Every structure is written in C-alpha cells, then in structure tokens.
mmCIF file of N, CA and C in Angstrom:
data_model
loop_
_atom_site.group_PDB
_atom_site.id
_atom_site.type_symbol
_atom_site.label_atom_id
_atom_site.label_comp_id
_atom_site.label_asym_id
_atom_site.label_seq_id
_atom_site.Cartn_x
_atom_site.Cartn_y
_atom_site.Cartn_z
ATOM 1 N N MET A 211 0.837 -1.181 0.010
ATOM 2 C CA MET A 211 0.037 -0.033 -0.011
ATOM 3 C C MET A 211 0.866 1.279 -0.010
ATOM 4 N N ARG A 212 1.909 1.252 0.716
ATOM 5 C CA ARG A 212 2.843 2.345 0.840
ATOM 6 C C ARG A 212 3.442 2.717 -0.592
ATOM 7 N N PHE A 213 3.737 1.628 -1.308
ATOM 8 C CA PHE A 213 4.271 1.768 -2.650
ATOM 9 C C PHE A 213 3.324 2.572 -3.565
ATOM 10 N N PHE A 214 2.009 2.300 -3.498
ATOM 11 C CA PHE A 214 1.035 2.981 -4.397
ATOM 12 C C PHE A 214 0.866 4.416 -3.945
ATOM 13 N N GLN A 215 0.969 4.680 -2.607
ATOM 14 C CA GLN A 215 0.900 6.083 -2.109
ATOM 15 C C GLN A 215 2.105 6.871 -2.582
ATOM 16 N N THR A 216 3.252 6.260 -2.571
ATOM 17 C CA THR A 216 4.496 6.914 -2.991
ATOM 18 C C THR A 216 4.402 7.221 -4.505
ATOM 19 N N LEU A 217 3.923 6.210 -5.229
ATOM 20 C CA LEU A 217 3.750 6.289 -6.708
ATOM 21 C C LEU A 217 2.796 7.372 -7.064
ATOM 22 N N SER A 218 1.649 7.456 -6.361
ATOM 23 C CA SER A 218 0.636 8.459 -6.631
ATOM 24 C C SER A 218 1.161 9.860 -6.308
ATOM 25 N N LEU A 219 1.894 10.011 -5.213
ATOM 26 C CA LEU A 219 2.470 11.319 -4.893
ATOM 27 C C LEU A 219 3.493 11.741 -5.900
ATOM 28 N N SER A 220 4.357 10.866 -6.345
ATOM 29 C CA SER A 220 5.399 11.275 -7.331
ATOM 30 C C SER A 220 4.678 11.569 -8.627
ATOM 31 N N ALA A 221 3.656 10.874 -9.041
ATOM 32 C CA ALA A 221 2.956 11.164 -10.292
ATOM 33 C C ALA A 221 2.302 12.527 -10.200
ATOM 34 N N LEU A 222 1.721 12.945 -9.024
ATOM 35 C CA LEU A 222 1.169 14.230 -8.908
ATOM 36 C C LEU A 222 2.188 15.309 -8.932
ATOM 37 N N LEU A 223 3.322 15.112 -8.301
ATOM 38 C CA LEU A 223 4.388 16.095 -8.328
ATOM 39 C C LEU A 223 4.947 16.326 -9.727
ATOM 40 N N THR A 224 5.021 15.196 -10.486
ATOM 41 C CA THR A 224 5.494 15.234 -11.898
ATOM 42 C C THR A 224 4.575 16.024 -12.759
ATOM 43 N N LEU A 225 3.249 15.733 -12.597
ATOM 44 C CA LEU A 225 2.275 16.489 -13.332
ATOM 45 C C LEU A 225 2.206 17.959 -13.004
ATOM 46 N N GLY A 226 2.407 18.220 -11.700
ATOM 47 C CA GLY A 226 2.421 19.604 -11.294
ATOM 48 C C GLY A 226 3.590 20.358 -11.896
ATOM 49 N N ASN A 227 4.774 19.739 -11.887
ATOM 50 C CA ASN A 227 5.969 20.374 -12.567
ATOM 51 C C ASN A 227 5.802 20.509 -14.032
ATOM 52 N N ALA A 228 5.147 19.487 -14.672
ATOM 53 C CA ALA A 228 4.915 19.669 -16.171
ATOM 54 C C ALA A 228 4.053 20.807 -16.416
ATOM 55 N N ALA A 229 3.037 20.937 -15.608
ATOM 56 C CA ALA A 229 2.100 22.063 -15.875
ATOM 57 C C ALA A 229 2.742 23.464 -15.721
ATOM 58 N N ALA A 230 3.577 23.480 -14.664
ATOM 59 C CA ALA A 230 4.406 24.744 -14.452
ATOM 60 C C ALA A 230 5.324 25.058 -15.608
ATOM 61 N N ILE A 231 6.031 24.003 -16.075
ATOM 62 C CA ILE A 231 6.927 24.183 -17.217
ATOM 63 C C ILE A 231 6.159 24.618 -18.472
ATOM 64 N N ALA A 232 5.028 23.929 -18.704
ATOM 65 C CA ALA A 232 4.203 24.238 -19.915
ATOM 66 C C ALA A 232 3.683 25.665 -19.895
ATOM 67 N N LYS A 233 3.299 26.091 -18.642
ATOM 68 C CA LYS A 233 2.730 27.453 -18.449
ATOM 69 C C LYS A 233 3.801 28.524 -18.747
ATOM 70 N N ASP A 234 5.063 28.325 -18.375
ATOM 71 C CA ASP A 234 6.124 29.244 -18.507
ATOM 72 C C ASP A 234 6.764 29.253 -19.873
ATOM 73 N N SER A 235 6.651 28.134 -20.669
ATOM 74 C CA SER A 235 7.355 28.043 -21.942
ATOM 75 C C SER A 235 6.552 28.892 -22.932
ATOM 76 N N LYS A 236 7.343 29.434 -23.871
ATOM 77 C CA LYS A 236 6.795 30.257 -24.942
ATOM 78 C C LYS A 236 6.548 29.456 -26.187
ATOM 79 N N VAL A 237 5.426 28.833 -26.227
ATOM 80 C CA VAL A 237 4.964 28.054 -27.357
ATOM 81 C C VAL A 237 3.993 28.876 -28.208
ATOM 82 N N PRO A 238 4.339 29.054 -29.446
ATOM 83 C CA PRO A 238 3.377 29.910 -30.208
ATOM 84 C C PRO A 238 2.054 29.197 -30.440
ATOM 85 N N GLU A 239 0.928 29.944 -30.287
ATOM 86 C CA GLU A 239 -0.402 29.332 -30.502
ATOM 87 C C GLU A 239 -0.708 29.294 -31.996
ATOM 88 N N LEU A 240 -1.264 28.201 -32.405
ATOM 89 C CA LEU A 240 -1.677 27.975 -33.798
ATOM 90 C C LEU A 240 -3.006 28.868 -34.053
ATOM 91 N N PRO A 241 -3.114 29.373 -35.220
ATOM 92 C CA PRO A 241 -4.383 30.006 -35.494
ATOM 93 C C PRO A 241 -5.574 29.089 -35.468
ATOM 94 N N LYS A 242 -6.650 29.502 -34.982
ATOM 95 C CA LYS A 242 -7.835 28.665 -34.983
ATOM 96 C C LYS A 242 -8.733 29.012 -36.141
ATOM 97 N N THR A 243 -8.963 27.941 -36.935
ATOM 98 C CA THR A 243 -9.692 28.123 -38.160
ATOM 99 C C THR A 243 -10.805 27.106 -38.167
ATOM 100 N N ASP A 244 -11.998 27.605 -38.569
ATOM 101 C CA ASP A 244 -13.164 26.783 -38.748
ATOM 102 C C ASP A 244 -13.312 26.420 -40.184
ATOM 103 N N TYR A 245 -13.648 25.225 -40.504
ATOM 104 C CA TYR A 245 -13.781 24.828 -41.964
ATOM 105 C C TYR A 245 -15.257 24.304 -42.076
ATOM 106 N N ASP A 246 -15.868 24.626 -43.279
ATOM 107 C CA ASP A 246 -17.131 24.107 -43.548
ATOM 108 C C ASP A 246 -17.065 22.608 -43.934
ATOM 109 N N ALA A 247 -15.915 22.196 -44.552
ATOM 110 C CA ALA A 247 -15.642 20.832 -44.917
ATOM 111 C C ALA A 247 -14.186 20.607 -44.997
ATOM 112 N N ILE A 248 -13.845 19.348 -44.712
ATOM 113 C CA ILE A 248 -12.425 18.851 -44.904
ATOM 114 C C ILE A 248 -12.461 17.724 -45.959
ATOM 115 N N VAL A 249 -11.649 17.884 -46.973
ATOM 116 C CA VAL A 249 -11.633 16.906 -48.069
ATOM 117 C C VAL A 249 -10.307 16.164 -47.883
ATOM 118 N N ILE A 250 -10.380 14.842 -47.812
ATOM 119 C CA ILE A 250 -9.291 13.949 -47.696
ATOM 120 C C ILE A 250 -8.961 13.361 -49.048
ATOM 121 N N GLY A 251 -7.809 13.756 -49.624
ATOM 122 C CA GLY A 251 -7.406 13.236 -50.873
ATOM 123 C C GLY A 251 -7.549 14.174 -51.977
ATOM 124 N N GLY A 252 -6.504 14.465 -52.792
ATOM 125 C CA GLY A 252 -6.552 15.383 -53.844
ATOM 126 C C GLY A 252 -6.655 14.771 -55.204
ATOM 127 N N GLY A 253 -7.224 13.557 -55.260
ATOM 128 C CA GLY A 253 -7.465 12.922 -56.593
ATOM 129 C C GLY A 253 -8.632 13.523 -57.255
ATOM 130 N N PRO A 254 -9.143 12.907 -58.291
ATOM 131 C CA PRO A 254 -10.263 13.443 -59.040
ATOM 132 C C PRO A 254 -11.457 13.719 -58.194
ATOM 133 N N ALA A 255 -11.880 12.817 -57.311
ATOM 134 C CA ALA A 255 -13.015 12.917 -56.486
ATOM 135 C C ALA A 255 -12.857 14.020 -55.489
ATOM 136 N N GLY A 256 -11.664 14.121 -54.849
ATOM 137 C CA GLY A 256 -11.384 15.135 -53.870
ATOM 138 C C GLY A 256 -11.365 16.540 -54.406
ATOM 139 N N LEU A 257 -10.747 16.663 -55.639
ATOM 140 C CA LEU A 257 -10.658 17.957 -56.290
ATOM 141 C C LEU A 257 -12.001 18.345 -56.814
ATOM 142 N N SER A 258 -12.779 17.396 -57.258
ATOM 143 C CA SER A 258 -14.133 17.732 -57.721
ATOM 144 C C SER A 258 -14.982 18.221 -56.615
ATOM 145 N N ALA A 259 -14.863 17.623 -55.426
ATOM 146 C CA ALA A 259 -15.587 18.113 -54.175
ATOM 147 C C ALA A 259 -15.062 19.471 -53.840
ATOM 148 N N LEU A 260 -13.773 19.660 -53.847
ATOM 149 C CA LEU A 260 -13.170 20.958 -53.490
ATOM 150 C C LEU A 260 -13.604 22.038 -54.385
ATOM 151 N N SER A 261 -13.643 21.750 -55.741
ATOM 152 C CA SER A 261 -14.068 22.791 -56.691
ATOM 153 C C SER A 261 -15.544 23.102 -56.484
ATOM 154 N N GLY A 262 -16.389 22.125 -56.291
ATOM 155 C CA GLY A 262 -17.786 22.445 -56.063
ATOM 156 C C GLY A 262 -18.010 23.205 -54.807
ATOM 157 N N LEU A 263 -17.318 22.901 -53.768
ATOM 158 C CA LEU A 263 -17.446 23.703 -52.487
ATOM 159 C C LEU A 263 -16.924 25.159 -52.646
ATOM 160 N N ALA A 264 -15.871 25.278 -53.308
ATOM 161 C CA ALA A 264 -15.198 26.604 -53.528
ATOM 162 C C ALA A 264 -16.131 27.452 -54.316
ATOM 163 N N ARG A 265 -16.850 26.874 -55.265
ATOM 164 C CA ARG A 265 -17.784 27.734 -56.113
ATOM 165 C C ARG A 265 -18.896 28.303 -55.397
ATOM 166 N N VAL A 266 -19.259 27.653 -54.245
ATOM 167 C CA VAL A 266 -20.328 28.225 -53.404
ATOM 168 C C VAL A 266 -19.725 28.903 -52.132
ATOM 169 N N ARG A 267 -18.412 29.222 -52.210
ATOM 170 C CA ARG A 267 -17.726 29.994 -51.157
ATOM 171 C C ARG A 267 -17.659 29.329 -49.877
ATOM 172 N N ARG A 268 -17.411 28.097 -49.819
ATOM 173 C CA ARG A 268 -17.249 27.381 -48.539
ATOM 174 C C ARG A 268 -15.799 27.359 -48.167
ATOM 175 N N ASN A 269 -15.504 27.405 -46.935
ATOM 176 C CA ASN A 269 -14.087 27.336 -46.429
ATOM 177 C C ASN A 269 -13.786 25.906 -46.267
ATOM 178 N N VAL A 270 -12.818 25.439 -47.137
ATOM 179 C CA VAL A 270 -12.526 24.000 -47.230
ATOM 180 C C VAL A 270 -11.036 23.770 -46.992
ATOM 181 N N LEU A 271 -10.672 22.668 -46.301
ATOM 182 C CA LEU A 271 -9.313 22.242 -46.120
ATOM 183 C C LEU A 271 -9.135 21.005 -46.896
ATOM 184 N N LEU A 272 -8.081 21.007 -47.747
ATOM 185 C CA LEU A 272 -7.727 19.759 -48.600
ATOM 186 C C LEU A 272 -6.518 19.152 -47.954
ATOM 187 N N LEU A 273 -6.541 17.879 -47.551
ATOM 188 C CA LEU A 273 -5.441 17.165 -47.028
ATOM 189 C C LEU A 273 -5.071 16.098 -48.086
ATOM 190 N N ASP A 274 -3.809 16.057 -48.501
ATOM 191 C CA ASP A 274 -3.350 15.135 -49.554
ATOM 192 C C ASP A 274 -1.871 14.837 -49.351
ATOM 193 N N ASN A 275 -1.458 13.623 -49.662
ATOM 194 C CA ASN A 275 -0.027 13.275 -49.484
ATOM 195 C C ASN A 275 0.774 13.473 -50.756
ATOM 196 N N GLY A 276 0.094 13.865 -51.828
ATOM 197 C CA GLY A 276 0.880 14.161 -53.060
ATOM 198 C C GLY A 276 1.147 12.955 -53.939
ATOM 199 N N LEU A 277 0.718 11.730 -53.552
ATOM 200 C CA LEU A 277 0.893 10.523 -54.330
ATOM 201 C C LEU A 277 -0.406 10.230 -55.070
ATOM 202 N N TYR A 278 -0.369 10.060 -56.416
ATOM 203 C CA TYR A 278 -1.610 9.827 -57.156
ATOM 204 C C TYR A 278 -1.519 8.448 -57.743
ATOM 205 N N ARG A 279 -2.558 7.683 -57.458
ATOM 206 C CA ARG A 279 -2.580 6.277 -58.047
ATOM 207 C C ARG A 279 -2.831 6.330 -59.502
ATOM 208 N N ASN A 280 -3.475 7.392 -60.024
ATOM 209 C CA ASN A 280 -3.779 7.430 -61.515
ATOM 210 C C ASN A 280 -2.727 8.171 -62.246
ATOM 211 N N GLY A 281 -1.529 8.407 -61.620
ATOM 212 C CA GLY A 281 -0.486 9.125 -62.259
ATOM 213 C C GLY A 281 -0.085 8.538 -63.643
ATOM 214 N N PRO A 282 0.113 7.250 -63.778
ATOM 215 C CA PRO A 282 0.549 6.608 -65.038
ATOM 216 C C PRO A 282 -0.589 6.527 -66.064
ATOM 217 N N THR A 283 -1.859 6.769 -65.611
ATOM 218 C CA THR A 283 -2.973 6.653 -66.510
ATOM 219 C C THR A 283 -2.900 7.713 -67.612
ATOM 220 N N ARG A 284 -3.189 7.293 -68.871
ATOM 221 C CA ARG A 284 -3.131 8.217 -69.989
ATOM 222 C C ARG A 284 -4.319 9.186 -70.036
ATOM 223 N N HIS A 285 -5.535 8.671 -69.762
ATOM 224 C CA HIS A 285 -6.704 9.435 -69.855
ATOM 225 C C HIS A 285 -7.684 9.137 -68.770
ATOM 226 N N MET A 286 -8.429 10.119 -68.315
ATOM 227 C CA MET A 286 -9.498 9.981 -67.323
ATOM 228 C C MET A 286 -10.843 9.912 -68.065
ATOM 229 N N HIS A 287 -11.806 9.260 -67.440
ATOM 230 C CA HIS A 287 -13.137 9.215 -68.039
ATOM 231 C C HIS A 287 -14.153 9.385 -66.892
ATOM 232 N N ASP A 288 -15.338 9.758 -67.289
ATOM 233 C CA ASP A 288 -16.500 9.913 -66.357
ATOM 234 C C ASP A 288 -16.330 11.023 -65.374
ATOM 235 N N VAL A 289 -15.548 12.042 -65.608
ATOM 236 C CA VAL A 289 -15.451 13.262 -64.826
ATOM 237 C C VAL A 289 -16.151 14.336 -65.621
ATOM 238 N N ILE A 290 -17.206 14.930 -65.230
ATOM 239 C CA ILE A 290 -17.955 15.872 -65.976
ATOM 240 C C ILE A 290 -17.097 17.058 -66.447
ATOM 241 N N GLY A 291 -17.109 17.365 -67.661
ATOM 242 C CA GLY A 291 -16.253 18.378 -68.176
ATOM 243 C C GLY A 291 -14.799 18.090 -68.547
ATOM 244 N N PHE A 292 -14.364 16.868 -68.119
ATOM 245 C CA PHE A 292 -12.992 16.568 -68.253
ATOM 246 C C PHE A 292 -12.793 15.077 -68.815
ATOM 247 N N ASP A 293 -13.759 14.607 -69.568
ATOM 248 C CA ASP A 293 -13.679 13.267 -70.121
ATOM 249 C C ASP A 293 -12.572 13.190 -71.124
ATOM 250 N N GLY A 294 -11.635 12.213 -70.903
ATOM 251 C CA GLY A 294 -10.565 11.985 -71.873
ATOM 252 C C GLY A 294 -9.360 12.735 -71.699
ATOM 253 N N VAL A 295 -9.236 13.588 -70.571
ATOM 254 C CA VAL A 295 -8.034 14.348 -70.352
ATOM 255 C C VAL A 295 -7.080 13.557 -69.490
ATOM 256 N N GLN A 296 -5.778 14.057 -69.414
ATOM 257 C CA GLN A 296 -4.788 13.373 -68.602
ATOM 258 C C GLN A 296 -5.081 13.819 -67.082
ATOM 259 N N PRO A 297 -4.806 12.942 -66.162
ATOM 260 C CA PRO A 297 -5.034 13.193 -64.790
ATOM 261 C C PRO A 297 -4.272 14.451 -64.296
ATOM 262 N N ALA A 298 -3.030 14.594 -64.749
ATOM 263 C CA ALA A 298 -2.277 15.785 -64.338
ATOM 264 C C ALA A 298 -2.955 17.103 -64.854
ATOM 265 N N TYR A 299 -3.522 17.152 -66.013
ATOM 266 C CA TYR A 299 -4.184 18.267 -66.521
ATOM 267 C C TYR A 299 -5.432 18.572 -65.635
ATOM 268 N N TYR A 300 -6.142 17.530 -65.298
ATOM 269 C CA TYR A 300 -7.337 17.759 -64.475
ATOM 270 C C TYR A 300 -6.925 18.307 -63.120
ATOM 271 N N ARG A 301 -5.887 17.824 -62.499
ATOM 272 C CA ARG A 301 -5.452 18.396 -61.206
ATOM 273 C C ARG A 301 -5.059 19.836 -61.375
ATOM 274 N N TYR A 302 -4.327 20.165 -62.439
ATOM 275 C CA TYR A 302 -3.917 21.540 -62.727
ATOM 276 C C TYR A 302 -5.143 22.509 -62.833
ATOM 277 N N GLU A 303 -6.125 22.069 -63.643
ATOM 278 C CA GLU A 303 -7.307 22.950 -63.804
ATOM 279 C C GLU A 303 -8.090 23.104 -62.575
ATOM 280 N N ALA A 304 -8.203 22.042 -61.762
ATOM 281 C CA ALA A 304 -8.991 22.110 -60.492
ATOM 282 C C ALA A 304 -8.271 23.089 -59.537
ATOM 283 N N ARG A 305 -6.943 22.987 -59.475
ATOM 284 C CA ARG A 305 -6.261 23.873 -58.644
ATOM 285 C C ARG A 305 -6.307 25.362 -59.059
ATOM 286 N N ARG A 306 -6.239 25.518 -60.393
ATOM 287 C CA ARG A 306 -6.362 26.929 -60.986
ATOM 288 C C ARG A 306 -7.783 27.460 -60.587
ATOM 289 N N ILE A 307 -8.790 26.690 -60.806
ATOM 290 C CA ILE A 307 -10.146 27.180 -60.463
ATOM 291 C C ILE A 307 -10.231 27.491 -59.005
ATOM 292 N N GLN A 308 -9.698 26.636 -58.169
ATOM 293 C CA GLN A 308 -9.704 26.850 -56.725
ATOM 294 C C GLN A 308 -9.066 28.083 -56.376
ATOM 295 N N ARG A 309 -7.862 28.401 -56.941
ATOM 296 C CA ARG A 309 -7.142 29.624 -56.536
ATOM 297 C C ARG A 309 -7.832 30.859 -56.999
ATOM 298 N N SER A 310 -8.645 30.803 -58.122
ATOM 299 C CA SER A 310 -9.247 31.976 -58.644
ATOM 300 C C SER A 310 -10.526 32.364 -57.865
ATOM 301 N N THR A 311 -10.965 31.478 -56.962
ATOM 302 C CA THR A 311 -12.242 31.790 -56.257
ATOM 303 C C THR A 311 -12.017 32.455 -54.980
#
C-alpha cells in the first residue's frame, strides 16, 4: 500500500511540474480556423468536391499526401467536363479554379 501512495504522490508532483513548465514556456499558438468541410485526398473525387465547395464560397481544407494512383494513366473518363483528359491536366485545372475563387 505504501508503494502505491508513493507512486501516486510522485505522479502528482511530476504532473504539477509539467504544468508549471508548460505554463512558462513560450510556445506559439496556432491560429484557430473553422472549416465548412475537410476533403481527404486530392485525386479526381477530392478535387471535384473541393471545386464544387469553392464555387459556393465554402471554407474548405484539402489534405493530400501528393501521391496519385492514377499518375501513369493516360486518360481519365467519367469526370464531368474533363472526359478523356490526362489526370495531371485535371489536377492543374482544378487547382487553378480553386485559386481563382
């Protein structure tokens, strides 16, 4: 029983010291931003969603790792307005449209 009391006391002291250190340290605060939507993936579906949301002036965050599974594909199909284009061209156009809004 004495062991657990000592362990609890040392845990409380450690947490108290950590709080004091964290309070004194100068860590910059990140800006707080609210998003209407968060799109995961910058492929055709993600960029299509981003483009549609940007057109209606929504605040959107796009998260993407930069790797495209359709990179070696010669042509895309079944994307309205972009049937038969190369995937890289579609990404370029979607980003251009997003920047202009």
